Short mmCIF file of C-alpha atoms and ligand atoms in Angstrom, two decimals:
data_model
loop_
_atom_site.label_atom_id
_atom_site.label_comp_id
_atom_site.label_asym_id
_atom_site.label_seq_id
_atom_site.Cartn_x
_atom_site.Cartn_y
_atom_site.Cartn_z
CA MET A 1238 86.24 59.88 84.00
CA LEU A 1239 82.81 60.68 85.93
CA PHE A 1240 84.02 63.43 88.44
CA GLY A 1241 87.05 65.34 89.03
CA ARG A 1242 87.03 67.33 85.86
CA THR A 1243 87.89 70.93 86.01
CA THR A 1244 84.80 72.87 86.58
CA LEU A 1245 84.73 76.67 85.32
CA SER A 1246 84.35 77.38 89.02
CA LYS A 1247 87.34 75.58 90.01
CA PHE A 1248 89.38 77.14 87.21
CA VAL A 1249 88.35 80.81 88.03
CA ILE A 1250 88.82 80.32 91.68
CA GLU A 1251 92.45 78.93 91.04
CA GLN A 1252 93.35 81.48 88.49
CA THR A 1253 92.31 84.30 90.44
CA ARG A 1254 93.32 83.34 93.84
CA GLY A 1255 95.26 86.25 95.58
CA GLN A 1256 94.95 89.49 93.58
CA HIS A 1257 91.77 89.30 91.82
CA SER A 1258 89.82 86.54 93.98
CA ASP A 1259 86.76 88.75 93.57
CA MET A 1260 87.02 88.91 89.92
CA GLY A 1261 86.72 85.05 90.29
CA ALA A 1262 83.22 85.60 92.12
CA LEU A 1263 82.26 87.94 89.34
CA LEU A 1264 83.17 85.57 86.42
CA ILE A 1265 80.88 82.75 88.36
CA ASP A 1266 77.87 85.18 88.24
CA VAL A 1267 78.38 85.92 84.35
CA ALA A 1268 78.48 82.07 83.94
CA ALA A 1269 75.20 81.84 86.05
CA ALA A 1270 73.87 84.39 83.52
CA VAL A 1271 75.05 82.67 80.44
CA LYS A 1272 73.45 79.47 81.84
CA SER A 1273 70.09 81.61 82.03
CA ILE A 1274 70.39 82.79 78.49
CA SER A 1275 71.48 79.27 77.27
CA ALA A 1276 68.22 77.95 78.72
CA LEU A 1277 65.96 80.63 77.23
CA VAL A 1278 67.58 80.62 73.94
CA GLY A 1279 67.59 76.84 73.67
CA LYS A 1280 63.84 76.81 73.85
CA GLY A 1281 63.69 78.52 70.60
CA ALA A 1282 60.24 79.42 69.41
CA LEU A 1283 58.79 77.42 72.45
CA SER A 1284 60.12 80.46 74.66
CA GLY A 1285 57.39 82.86 73.21
CA PHE A 1286 60.02 85.52 72.92
CA SER A 1287 60.58 85.37 69.10
CA GLY A 1288 60.61 88.55 67.17
CA SER A 1289 61.03 92.37 67.78
CA ALA A 1290 60.66 94.40 71.07
CA GLU A 1291 59.36 97.18 68.94
CA ALA A 1292 62.01 99.34 70.10
CA THR A 1293 65.76 100.40 68.86
CA ASN A 1294 68.92 100.50 70.82
CA VAL A 1295 71.36 103.36 70.99
CA GLN A 1296 73.09 102.06 67.69
CA GLY A 1297 69.80 102.33 65.70
CA GLU A 1298 69.47 98.60 65.61
CA GLU A 1299 66.11 96.97 65.79
CA GLN A 1300 65.90 95.25 69.52
CA LYS A 1301 64.60 91.78 69.75
CA LYS A 1302 62.62 90.45 73.01
CA ILE A 1303 65.45 88.10 73.44
CA ASP A 1304 68.10 91.10 73.21
CA VAL A 1305 66.30 92.65 76.06
CA LEU A 1306 65.82 89.40 78.25
CA ALA A 1307 69.38 88.75 77.76
CA ASN A 1308 70.30 92.00 78.87
CA GLU A 1309 68.45 91.63 82.12
CA ALA A 1310 69.74 88.24 82.74
CA ILE A 1311 73.29 89.68 82.92
CA LEU A 1312 72.30 93.02 85.04
CA ARG A 1313 70.25 90.89 87.54
CA HIS A 1314 72.93 88.04 88.04
CA CYS A 1315 75.70 90.41 88.32
CA GLU A 1316 74.79 93.59 89.93
CA TRP A 1317 74.64 92.27 93.49
CA GLY A 1318 77.80 90.86 94.44
CA GLY A 1319 79.82 93.82 95.38
CA GLN A 1320 82.42 93.40 92.93
CA LEU A 1321 81.14 95.83 90.39
CA ALA A 1322 81.65 99.74 90.06
CA GLY A 1323 79.40 99.47 86.94
CA MET A 1324 78.41 97.77 83.80
CA ALA A 1325 77.89 98.81 80.00
CA SER A 1326 75.97 97.07 77.44
CA GLU A 1327 75.24 97.27 73.96
CA GLU A 1328 71.65 97.48 74.62
CA LEU A 1329 71.97 100.41 76.98
CA ASP A 1330 72.51 104.10 75.89
CA ALA A 1331 74.68 104.93 79.25
CA PRO A 1332 76.42 102.68 81.99
CA TYR A 1333 74.36 100.92 84.23
CA ALA A 1334 74.80 102.03 87.70
CA ILE A 1335 74.70 99.39 90.61
CA PRO A 1336 71.57 99.91 92.64
CA ALA A 1337 71.81 101.44 95.81
CA ALA A 1338 70.91 98.27 97.91
CA TYR A 1339 74.21 96.64 96.79
CA PRO A 1340 77.77 97.10 97.73
CA ARG A 1341 80.26 98.54 95.16
CA GLY A 1342 83.53 97.12 93.92
CA ARG A 1343 86.31 97.94 91.51
CA TYR A 1344 85.57 95.99 88.32
CA LEU A 1345 83.70 96.96 85.34
CA LEU A 1346 81.82 94.63 83.31
CA VAL A 1347 81.09 95.41 79.37
CA PHE A 1348 78.86 93.12 77.41
CA ASP A 1349 77.08 92.32 74.36
CA PRO A 1350 74.17 90.28 75.69
CA LEU A 1351 73.01 88.56 72.53
CA ASP A 1352 75.50 88.91 69.67
CA GLY A 1353 74.12 87.97 66.10
CA SER A 1354 70.69 88.07 67.46
CA SER A 1355 69.29 88.46 64.11
CA ASN A 1356 70.10 84.69 63.79
CA SER A 1357 67.92 83.77 66.82
CA ASP A 1358 64.52 83.73 65.15
CA VAL A 1359 66.13 81.45 62.59
CA ASN A 1360 67.75 79.04 65.18
CA VAL A 1361 71.17 79.69 64.13
CA SER A 1362 73.84 80.12 66.77
CA VAL A 1363 74.00 83.49 68.87
CA GLY A 1364 76.39 84.26 71.76
CA THR A 1365 77.16 86.59 74.47
CA ILE A 1366 80.23 88.54 74.62
CA PHE A 1367 81.93 90.28 77.81
CA SER A 1368 84.94 92.02 78.93
CA ILE A 1369 86.16 92.78 82.38
CA LEU A 1370 88.12 96.17 83.18
CA HIS A 1371 88.92 97.78 86.41
CA ARG A 1372 89.12 101.06 87.96
CA ALA A 1373 91.77 101.78 90.79
CA GLU A 1374 89.23 101.95 93.65
CA ALA A 1375 85.66 100.59 94.30
CA GLY A 1376 82.90 103.09 94.05
CA ASP A 1377 80.44 104.29 91.31
CA ALA A 1378 81.73 104.16 87.81
CA GLU A 1379 81.56 107.15 85.42
CA SER A 1380 81.29 106.99 81.96
CA SER A 1381 84.91 107.70 81.28
CA ASP A 1382 86.05 104.86 83.65
CA PHE A 1383 84.89 102.73 80.77
CA LEU A 1384 87.18 104.33 78.11
CA ARG A 1385 90.23 102.05 78.69
CA PRO A 1386 92.11 100.33 75.73
CA GLY A 1387 92.12 96.51 75.49
CA THR A 1388 95.07 95.84 76.81
CA GLU A 1389 93.90 96.78 80.00
CA GLN A 1390 91.38 93.99 80.13
CA LEU A 1391 91.63 91.63 83.09
CA ALA A 1392 89.51 89.07 81.51
CA ALA A 1393 87.29 88.36 78.34
CA GLY A 1394 85.12 85.84 77.07
CA TYR A 1395 82.19 84.73 75.11
CA ALA A 1396 79.49 82.18 75.43
CA ILE A 1397 78.16 80.40 72.19
CA TYR A 1398 74.57 79.12 72.28
CA GLY A 1399 75.11 76.27 69.34
CA PRO A 1400 74.40 72.76 69.35
CA ALA A 1401 76.24 72.68 72.67
CA THR A 1402 76.65 75.85 74.83
CA MET A 1403 80.28 76.59 75.37
CA LEU A 1404 81.97 79.44 77.33
CA VAL A 1405 85.44 80.68 76.25
CA LEU A 1406 87.63 82.42 78.45
CA THR A 1407 90.79 84.18 78.87
CA VAL A 1408 92.27 85.66 82.33
CA GLY A 1409 95.44 86.57 80.47
CA THR A 1410 96.74 83.00 80.98
CA GLY A 1411 95.72 81.56 77.42
CA THR A 1412 92.41 80.73 75.93
CA HIS A 1413 90.26 77.99 77.45
CA ALA A 1414 86.96 76.53 76.39
CA PHE A 1415 84.23 74.87 78.62
CA THR A 1416 81.40 72.98 77.52
CA LEU A 1417 77.93 73.01 79.26
CA ASP A 1418 76.95 69.56 80.77
CA ARG A 1419 73.13 70.26 80.62
CA GLU A 1420 72.66 67.67 83.23
CA SER A 1421 74.82 68.45 85.80
CA GLY A 1422 74.74 72.38 85.03
CA ASN A 1423 78.51 72.48 85.20
CA PHE A 1424 80.77 74.09 82.63
CA ILE A 1425 83.54 71.52 82.16
CA LEU A 1426 86.89 72.29 80.82
CA THR A 1427 87.09 70.46 77.35
CA HIS A 1428 89.50 72.69 75.31
CA PRO A 1429 92.35 73.95 77.54
CA ASP A 1430 94.87 76.10 75.91
CA ILE A 1431 93.52 76.74 72.50
CA ARG A 1432 95.96 77.70 69.62
CA VAL A 1433 94.94 79.52 66.49
CA PRO A 1434 96.61 77.50 63.46
CA GLU A 1435 99.13 80.41 62.04
CA ALA A 1436 98.31 79.28 58.52
CA THR A 1437 94.81 79.07 57.29
CA ARG A 1438 92.81 78.84 53.97
CA GLU A 1439 89.61 79.89 55.07
CA PHE A 1440 88.28 83.57 55.12
CA ALA A 1441 85.10 85.30 56.51
CA ILE A 1442 83.62 88.59 55.29
CA ASN A 1443 80.31 89.83 54.29
CA THR A 1444 81.15 90.08 50.36
CA SER A 1445 77.93 92.04 49.76
CA ASN A 1446 79.80 95.18 51.06
CA GLU A 1447 82.95 94.51 48.38
CA ARG A 1448 82.02 97.91 46.57
CA PHE A 1449 82.60 99.75 50.22
CA TRP A 1450 85.74 98.29 51.19
CA GLU A 1451 89.16 99.94 50.87
CA PRO A 1452 91.65 98.82 48.19
CA PRO A 1453 93.80 96.62 50.37
CA VAL A 1454 90.82 94.66 51.70
CA GLN A 1455 89.46 94.39 48.02
CA ARG A 1456 92.96 93.20 47.04
CA TYR A 1457 93.28 90.53 49.82
CA VAL A 1458 89.68 89.05 48.91
CA SER A 1459 90.35 89.20 45.02
CA GLU A 1460 93.55 87.00 45.78
CA CYS A 1461 91.75 84.52 47.87
CA LYS A 1462 89.10 84.14 45.34
CA ALA A 1463 91.58 83.61 42.24
CA GLY A 1464 92.48 80.33 44.16
CA LYS A 1465 95.36 77.99 42.73
CA THR A 1466 95.59 80.11 39.62
CA GLY A 1467 96.27 83.34 41.43
CA ILE A 1468 99.17 84.73 43.35
CA ARG A 1469 98.41 83.09 46.25
CA GLU A 1470 98.51 79.59 44.54
CA ALA A 1471 95.84 77.96 46.58
CA ASP A 1472 92.18 77.56 46.84
CA PHE A 1473 90.49 79.35 49.71
CA ASN A 1474 87.23 78.53 51.35
CA MET A 1475 84.68 81.10 52.54
CA ARG A 1476 82.23 81.15 55.23
CA TRP A 1477 79.93 83.85 56.48
CA ILE A 1478 77.18 83.28 59.36
CA ALA A 1479 76.63 87.02 60.44
CA SER A 1480 77.03 85.97 64.11
CA MET A 1481 80.62 87.22 65.20
CA VAL A 1482 80.70 84.73 68.24
CA ALA A 1483 80.12 81.99 65.78
CA GLU A 1484 82.67 82.89 63.42
CA VAL A 1485 85.27 83.66 66.28
CA HIS A 1486 84.58 80.35 67.55
CA ARG A 1487 85.09 78.40 64.14
CA ILE A 1488 88.48 80.38 63.94
CA LEU A 1489 89.62 79.44 67.45
CA MET A 1490 88.76 75.95 66.78
CA ARG A 1491 90.30 75.46 63.03
CA GLY A 1492 91.87 78.26 61.98
CA GLY A 1493 90.79 81.32 59.46
CA ILE A 1494 90.40 85.17 59.34
CA PHE A 1495 87.33 87.01 60.25
CA MET A 1496 87.22 90.68 58.62
CA TYR A 1497 84.55 93.45 59.33
CA PRO A 1498 86.61 95.99 57.95
CA LYS A 1499 86.52 99.74 57.42
CA ASP A 1500 84.03 100.66 54.47
CA ASN A 1501 82.54 103.75 53.19
CA LYS A 1502 78.80 102.63 53.37
CA ASP A 1503 77.99 105.16 56.04
CA PRO A 1504 81.00 107.54 56.57
CA ALA A 1505 79.89 108.24 60.07
CA LYS A 1506 80.84 104.72 61.04
CA PRO A 1507 84.33 103.38 60.72
CA GLY A 1508 83.23 99.80 60.97
CA ARG A 1509 80.50 97.66 62.05
CA LEU A 1510 81.67 96.08 65.23
CA ARG A 1511 81.88 97.76 68.52
CA LEU A 1512 85.24 98.29 70.18
CA LEU A 1513 84.48 97.74 73.92
CA TYR A 1514 82.24 94.78 73.87
CA GLU A 1515 82.70 93.01 70.38
CA ALA A 1516 86.37 93.77 69.22
CA ASN A 1517 88.35 94.08 72.29
CA PRO A 1518 87.10 91.08 74.05
CA MET A 1519 87.49 88.88 70.81
CA ALA A 1520 90.98 90.48 70.42
CA MET A 1521 92.26 89.30 73.73
CA LEU A 1522 90.78 85.90 73.32
CA ILE A 1523 92.39 85.40 69.75
CA GLU A 1524 95.75 87.05 70.82
CA GLN A 1525 95.83 84.64 73.95
CA ALA A 1526 95.44 81.72 71.64
CA GLY A 1527 98.59 82.83 69.40
CA GLY A 1528 96.57 84.73 66.77
CA ALA A 1529 96.33 88.12 66.00
CA ALA A 1530 93.65 91.03 65.99
CA SER A 1531 94.01 94.31 63.89
CA THR A 1532 92.20 97.15 62.59
CA GLY A 1533 94.51 96.67 59.32
CA ARG A 1534 96.36 99.64 60.53
CA GLY A 1535 97.29 98.77 64.22
CA ARG A 1536 96.46 96.40 67.08
CA ILE A 1537 92.80 96.47 68.06
CA LEU A 1538 93.94 96.30 71.74
CA GLU A 1539 95.92 99.43 71.54
CA VAL A 1540 93.02 101.65 70.35
CA ALA A 1541 92.27 104.25 72.61
CA PRO A 1542 88.34 104.56 73.15
CA GLU A 1543 86.79 107.82 72.92
CA LYS A 1544 83.16 106.76 73.09
CA LEU A 1545 81.23 103.79 75.01
CA HIS A 1546 79.84 102.50 71.78
CA GLN A 1547 82.65 103.49 69.50
CA ARG A 1548 82.97 101.35 66.27
CA VAL A 1549 86.18 99.82 64.80
CA PRO A 1550 87.39 97.86 61.80
CA VAL A 1551 88.14 94.29 62.77
CA ILE A 1552 90.59 91.76 61.13
CA LEU A 1553 91.48 88.68 63.19
CA GLY A 1554 92.40 85.23 63.39
CA SER A 1555 95.55 83.27 62.11
CA ARG A 1556 98.47 85.28 62.36
CA GLU A 1557 100.06 84.97 58.90
CA GLU A 1558 96.85 86.32 57.04
CA VAL A 1559 96.31 89.14 59.34
CA GLU A 1560 99.93 90.41 58.80
CA ARG A 1561 99.40 89.84 55.21
CA LEU A 1562 96.33 92.43 55.61
CA GLU A 1563 98.26 94.73 57.75
CA ARG A 1564 100.91 94.62 54.99
CA TYR A 1565 98.30 95.28 52.10
CA HIS A 1566 97.00 98.49 54.18
CA TYR A 1567 100.68 99.53 54.66
CA GLU A 1568 101.51 99.07 51.04
CA TYR A 1569 98.36 100.96 50.13
CA ASP A 1570 98.81 104.05 52.52
CA THR A 1571 102.35 104.52 51.30
CA GLY A 1572 101.50 104.11 47.71
CA ALA A 1573 103.97 100.95 47.67
CA ASP A 1574 101.18 98.88 45.95
CA ARG A 1575 100.97 101.30 42.92
CA PRO A 1576 104.40 102.05 41.83
CA TYR A 1577 103.31 103.10 38.47
CA ALA A 1578 101.40 105.88 40.14
CA SER A 1579 104.36 107.21 41.74
CA PRO A 1580 105.78 110.57 40.02
CA LEU A 1581 108.74 108.73 38.61
CA PHE A 1582 106.30 106.82 36.33
CA ALA A 1583 103.84 109.69 35.56
CA GLU A 1584 103.22 111.25 32.34
CA ARG A 1585 106.32 113.48 31.62
CA SER A 1586 108.59 111.59 34.32
CA LEU A 1587 111.92 110.65 33.96
CA PHE A 1588 110.90 107.53 31.99
CA ARG A 1589 108.80 109.24 29.45
CA ASP A 1590 109.04 111.98 27.07
O1 F6P B 2480 76.82 92.63 66.25
C1 F6P B 2480 77.24 92.77 64.98
C2 F6P B 2480 76.72 91.56 64.42
O2 F6P B 2480 75.67 90.69 64.46
C3 F6P B 2480 77.98 90.51 64.47
O3 F6P B 2480 77.47 89.39 65.11
C4 F6P B 2480 77.98 89.85 63.07
O4 F6P B 2480 79.48 89.55 62.58
C5 F6P B 2480 77.65 91.18 62.09
O5 F6P B 2480 76.88 91.86 62.94
C6 F6P B 2480 76.85 90.58 60.77
O6 F6P B 2480 76.58 91.76 60.12
P1 F6P B 2480 76.01 91.76 58.60
O7 F6P B 2480 74.65 91.59 58.90
O8 F6P B 2480 76.52 93.08 57.89
O9 F6P B 2480 76.41 90.43 57.90
MN1 MN B 2481 76.96 92.23 68.50
#
C-alpha cells in the first residue's frame, strides 16, 4: 500500500480532537524536533559535533555538543506555537520561560533531549524522551507547576535514533510506534497497540553496581544468574546498552525487565534516573502497553515529585517480573525473607536453650 497509511499527524489529530486538540499541535512540533535531531545524530562523525561541550549540566554530568544542540532543537521547534506554559529539560537547571514574543498555553513539556548520549560518539542508539503535563490555565509556568505525579501525564513518548528512527507515543489510549520514512519525512504507524509480554527470561541491569544494590535486587539477579539449576529453574539472558531508550524499546518489542534500582553508591542519590523526564514517561508507555513500572516499593507514576531533577529507582517491563521484585522488596522490608533472623530463631529463643 503506497498511500493511506496512518501518519503521526493523522493519529494525533484524531486522538486529541475535542478536549486536547492544541496538544495535538504540540505533539506535531515535538515530532518535527525529533526529525531534526534524527538528521543530526544520523550524520554521526560527519556532523562535526562529536565530543564534549566542555560544560556540565545541573546533574554534574558532562554535556556533549550534541546534547546542547538536541536541547536547542526542542526549544526552538516547540516554543512558538502558543500551546505551552513552559518547558523543563535535563540540560537546563531551571524551567525554560516561553519568550515574550509568543503566546502562552496551558501545557508543560518536560524532556531529556538526548538520552544515553555517552553512546552518541560510538554510534550506538540514543533517544529523546518527553512528557506532557498541564496546568489549570494558560500562562507562565512556575517551577512548582512541573511537580505533578506521573499519573497526571497527558502524553508521553520517546524517539529512538537507531538503524531506523522511531517515535513511540501514548496519549493514554495504548502505546503506539511510528517509523520514520526518511524519503517522505513522515512518521508512519507501524506498531499499533504494543503489548509487553507478561513473562520474560531477559533482564537488563548494570551489574558493575552489584555491591551497592539493596538485598532484594541482589537476590533477584543472583536467582536469574543461577539459571536452570537455581530456584527459577530457567536460564536467563542479560543485556545492557547503557541507553535507557534502547533498553525500553527492546522490552516493548520483545519483553524483558529493566532495572536501575536504588543503590548506596552515593547516598545523596536514591537512583540514577530522573523522575520527571526519564522514569515517568517510560512508566506511562510501559503501563499503557500492559507492563508494570515500580520503584520496588510502589508505582513510579504515583511518586510525588519534590524537585525538578529528582532521581528515582526504576524497575520496569514484563509484569510478572516487576511484581516478583516488588515482593522481594516487601519480604526484605518486613524481614520475611530472613525467617532465621526473627526473634523466635535468635540465640536464646524459644527453640534454643
Ligand atoms: O540518562 C541516564 C542514562 O544514560 C540512561 O540512558 C542509561 O540507562 C543509564 O544512564 C546508563 O547508566 P550507566 O552508565 O550506569 O550504565
Ligand atoms: Mn537520560
